[in-house]
PDB file of C-alpha atoms in Angstrom:
ATOM      1  CA  THR A 415      -4.171 -14.734 -12.616  1.00  0.00           C
ATOM      2  CA  SER A 416      -6.648 -12.078 -11.563  1.00  0.00           C
ATOM      3  CA  ILE A 417      -5.714 -10.289  -8.346  1.00  0.00           C
ATOM      4  CA  ASN A 418      -7.773  -7.530  -6.752  1.00  0.00           C
ATOM      5  CA  VAL A 419      -6.819  -6.433  -3.229  1.00  0.00           C
ATOM      6  CA  THR A 420      -8.902  -4.178  -0.976  1.00  0.00           C
ATOM      7  CA  ILE A 421      -7.217  -2.540   2.009  1.00  0.00           C
ATOM      8  CA  ASP A 422      -9.387  -1.491   4.943  1.00  0.00           C
ATOM      9  CA  MET A 423      -7.764   1.879   5.728  1.00  0.00           C
ATOM     10  CA  PRO A 424      -9.269   2.196   9.246  1.00  0.00           C
ATOM     11  CA  SER A 425      -7.117  -0.847  10.076  1.00  0.00           C
ATOM     12  CA  THR A 426      -4.000   1.339   9.629  1.00  0.00           C
ATOM     13  CA  TRP A 427      -1.843   1.192  12.747  1.00  0.00           C
ATOM     14  CA  ALA A 428       1.501   2.233  14.164  1.00  0.00           C
ATOM     15  CA  ASP A 429       3.356   1.323  17.338  1.00  0.00           C
ATOM     16  CA  GLN A 430       2.048   4.434  19.122  1.00  0.00           C
ATOM     17  CA  ASP A 431      -1.656   5.257  19.563  1.00  0.00           C
ATOM     18  CA  LYS A 432      -1.075   8.977  18.951  1.00  0.00           C
ATOM     19  CA  LEU A 433       0.715   8.250  15.670  1.00  0.00           C
ATOM     20  CA  THR A 434      -1.999   5.785  14.628  1.00  0.00           C
ATOM     21  CA  GLY A 435      -4.626   8.481  15.143  1.00  0.00           C
ATOM     22  CA  HIS A 436      -2.605  11.040  13.194  1.00  0.00           C
ATOM     23  CA  LEU A 437      -2.064   8.642  10.272  1.00  0.00           C
ATOM     24  CA  LYS A 438      -5.826   8.071  10.101  1.00  0.00           C
ATOM     25  CA  SER A 439      -6.566  11.819  10.157  1.00  0.00           C
ATOM     26  CA  ALA A 440      -7.071  14.184   7.207  1.00  0.00           C
ATOM     27  CA  ASP A 441      -3.360  15.144   7.477  1.00  0.00           C
ATOM     28  CA  PHE A 442      -2.448  11.739   6.062  1.00  0.00           C
ATOM     29  CA  PHE A 443      -4.788   8.949   4.905  1.00  0.00           C
ATOM     30  CA  ASP A 444      -8.135  10.555   5.891  1.00  0.00           C
ATOM     31  CA  VAL A 445      -9.712   7.160   6.558  1.00  0.00           C
ATOM     32  CA  ASP A 446     -13.134   8.669   7.274  1.00  0.00           C
ATOM     33  CA  LYS A 447     -13.276   9.929   3.674  1.00  0.00           C
ATOM     34  CA  PHE A 448     -11.154   7.223   1.994  1.00  0.00           C
ATOM     35  CA  ALA A 449     -12.029   4.031   3.885  1.00  0.00           C
ATOM     36  CA  GLU A 450     -10.624   1.696   1.222  1.00  0.00           C
ATOM     37  CA  SER A 451      -7.557   1.507  -0.945  1.00  0.00           C
ATOM     38  CA  THR A 452      -7.361  -0.987  -3.790  1.00  0.00           C
ATOM     39  CA  PHE A 453      -4.839  -2.699  -6.035  1.00  0.00           C
ATOM     40  CA  LYS A 454      -5.977  -4.273  -9.309  1.00  0.00           C
ATOM     41  CA  LEU A 455      -3.397  -6.381 -11.108  1.00  0.00           C
ATOM     42  CA  THR A 456      -2.971  -5.625 -14.815  1.00  0.00           C
ATOM     43  CA  ALA A 457       0.201  -7.598 -15.670  1.00  0.00           C
ATOM     44  CA  THR A 458       2.904  -9.886 -14.344  1.00  0.00           C
ATOM     45  CA  THR A 459       6.380 -10.383 -15.776  1.00  0.00           C
ATOM     46  CA  PRO A 460       9.262 -12.575 -14.667  1.00  0.00           C
ATOM     47  CA  GLY A 461      11.676 -10.836 -12.316  1.00  0.00           C
ATOM     48  CA  GLU A 462      15.117 -11.580 -10.954  1.00  0.00           C
ATOM     49  CA  GLY A 463      15.802 -14.370  -8.489  1.00  0.00           C
ATOM     50  CA  GLY A 464      12.453 -16.101  -8.959  1.00  0.00           C
ATOM     51  CA  LEU A 465      10.447 -12.966  -8.155  1.00  0.00           C
ATOM     52  CA  VAL A 466       7.475 -11.811 -10.208  1.00  0.00           C
ATOM     53  CA  ASN A 467       7.054  -8.160 -11.185  1.00  0.00           C
ATOM     54  CA  MET A 468       3.474  -7.173 -10.377  1.00  0.00           C
ATOM     55  CA  THR A 469       1.971  -4.188 -12.207  1.00  0.00           C
ATOM     56  CA  GLY A 470      -1.430  -2.751 -11.506  1.00  0.00           C
ATOM     57  CA  ASN A 471      -3.609   0.190 -10.612  1.00  0.00           C
ATOM     58  CA  PHE A 472      -3.288   1.297  -6.991  1.00  0.00           C
ATOM     59  CA  THR A 473      -5.901   3.640  -5.529  1.00  0.00           C
ATOM     60  CA  LEU A 474      -4.964   5.482  -2.327  1.00  0.00           C
ATOM     61  CA  HIS A 475      -6.521   8.647  -0.917  1.00  0.00           C
ATOM     62  CA  GLY A 476      -8.848   8.826  -3.938  1.00  0.00           C
ATOM     63  CA  VAL A 477      -5.978   8.867  -6.468  1.00  0.00           C
ATOM     64  CA  THR A 478      -5.253   5.975  -8.855  1.00  0.00           C
ATOM     65  CA  LYS A 479      -1.756   5.417 -10.243  1.00  0.00           C
ATOM     66  CA  GLN A 480      -0.081   2.495 -11.953  1.00  0.00           C
ATOM     67  CA  ILE A 481       2.606   0.918  -9.783  1.00  0.00           C
ATOM     68  CA  SER A 482       4.970  -2.034 -10.148  1.00  0.00           C
ATOM     69  CA  PHE A 483       6.742  -4.056  -7.486  1.00  0.00           C
ATOM     70  CA  PRO A 484       8.559  -7.394  -7.138  1.00  0.00           C
ATOM     71  CA  ALA A 485       6.839 -10.182  -5.218  1.00  0.00           C
ATOM     72  CA  THR A 486       7.083 -13.836  -4.415  1.00  0.00           C
ATOM     73  CA  LEU A 487       4.046 -15.510  -5.890  1.00  0.00           C
ATOM     74  CA  ASP A 488       2.840 -19.072  -5.514  1.00  0.00           C
ATOM     75  CA  VAL A 489      -0.302 -19.919  -7.468  1.00  0.00           C
ATOM     76  CA  LYS A 490      -2.012 -23.275  -7.064  1.00  0.00           C
ATOM     77  CA  ALA A 491      -5.342 -24.498  -8.437  1.00  0.00           C
ATOM     78  CA  ASP A 492      -7.259 -23.382  -5.345  1.00  0.00           C
ATOM     79  CA  ALA A 493      -4.956 -20.946  -3.517  1.00  0.00           C
ATOM     80  CA  LEU A 494      -2.530 -18.063  -3.910  1.00  0.00           C
ATOM     81  CA  THR A 495       0.273 -16.822  -1.675  1.00  0.00           C
ATOM     82  CA  MET A 496       1.979 -13.480  -2.328  1.00  0.00           C
ATOM     83  CA  LYS A 497       4.618 -11.605  -0.330  1.00  0.00           C
ATOM     84  CA  ALA A 498       6.130  -8.233  -1.158  1.00  0.00           C
ATOM     85  CA  GLU A 499       7.699  -5.175   0.411  1.00  0.00           C
ATOM     86  CA  PHE A 500       8.004  -1.936  -1.542  1.00  0.00           C
ATOM     87  CA  SER A 501       7.491   1.789  -1.160  1.00  0.00           C
ATOM     88  CA  ILE A 502       5.390   4.437  -2.864  1.00  0.00           C
ATOM     89  CA  ASN A 503       5.705   8.214  -2.854  1.00  0.00           C
ATOM     90  CA  ARG A 504       2.745   9.458  -0.786  1.00  0.00           C
ATOM     91  CA  PHE A 505       2.873  12.842  -2.575  1.00  0.00           C
ATOM     92  CA  ASP A 506       1.866  11.041  -5.804  1.00  0.00           C
ATOM     93  CA  PHE A 507      -1.406  10.127  -4.062  1.00  0.00           C
ATOM     94  CA  GLY A 508      -2.227  13.538  -2.570  1.00  0.00           C
ATOM     95  CA  VAL A 509      -0.943  12.730   0.925  1.00  0.00           C
ATOM     96  CA  VAL A 510       1.128  15.895   1.323  1.00  0.00           C
ATOM     97  CA  TYR A 511       1.297  16.689   5.053  1.00  0.00           C
ATOM     98  CA  ALA A 512       4.676  18.405   5.462  1.00  0.00           C
ATOM     99  CA  GLY A 513       5.075  18.186   9.238  1.00  0.00           C
ATOM    100  CA  LYS A 514       7.499  20.308  11.184  1.00  0.00           C
ATOM    101  CA  THR A 515      11.041  21.121  10.096  1.00  0.00           C
ATOM    102  CA  ASN A 516      13.340  18.158  10.778  1.00  0.00           C
ATOM    103  CA  ASN A 517      10.294  16.067  11.750  1.00  0.00           C
ATOM    104  CA  LEU A 518      11.602  13.084   9.767  1.00  0.00           C
ATOM    105  CA  ILE A 519       8.310  12.474   7.969  1.00  0.00           C
ATOM    106  CA  ARG A 520       9.301  10.670   4.815  1.00  0.00           C
ATOM    107  CA  LYS A 521       7.568  10.966   1.502  1.00  0.00           C
ATOM    108  CA  GLU A 522       8.006   7.207   0.971  1.00  0.00           C
ATOM    109  CA  VAL A 523       5.401   4.907   2.502  1.00  0.00           C
ATOM    110  CA  VAL A 524       6.485   1.294   2.939  1.00  0.00           C
ATOM    111  CA  ILE A 525       3.869  -1.296   2.035  1.00  0.00           C
ATOM    112  CA  LYS A 526       4.289  -4.874   3.210  1.00  0.00           C
ATOM    113  CA  LEU A 527       2.057  -7.567   1.770  1.00  0.00           C
ATOM    114  CA  ASP A 528       1.618 -11.085   3.096  1.00  0.00           C
ATOM    115  CA  ILE A 529      -1.432 -12.445   1.322  1.00  0.00           C
ATOM    116  CA  GLN A 530      -2.913 -15.915   1.487  1.00  0.00           C
ATOM    117  CA  ALA A 531      -6.091 -16.358  -0.508  1.00  0.00           C
ATOM    118  CA  THR A 532      -8.266 -19.233  -1.587  1.00  0.00           C
ATOM    119  CA  LYS A 533     -10.352 -19.435  -4.712  1.00  0.00           C
ATOM    120  CA  GLY A 534     -13.896 -18.362  -4.092  1.00  0.00           C
TER     121      GLY A 534
END
């Protein structure tokens, strides 16, 4: 299975408009400069409990790193469904805004995927 995912970074959002704007700024994802992030699958291996371990090259903020995460994957002749939730260390991708002391800004960014795709 060949999977290439493109994420439209200007679509980044949070539950508060002010936070959404800050996440899109140069302090974090700098969506004006890095409008897309991508994931290109390089391997799959069986995981626990029916999950599939997905490994690939993830590009965020202009930095590409290999990542792996467990996912549910259903592949049919003409469609694919994939769901996953995992975290990455934003520092690994050059997103290093420190914030204020005790500001509770985590270095882990949670990524949730719910993908439904058809062959095309």
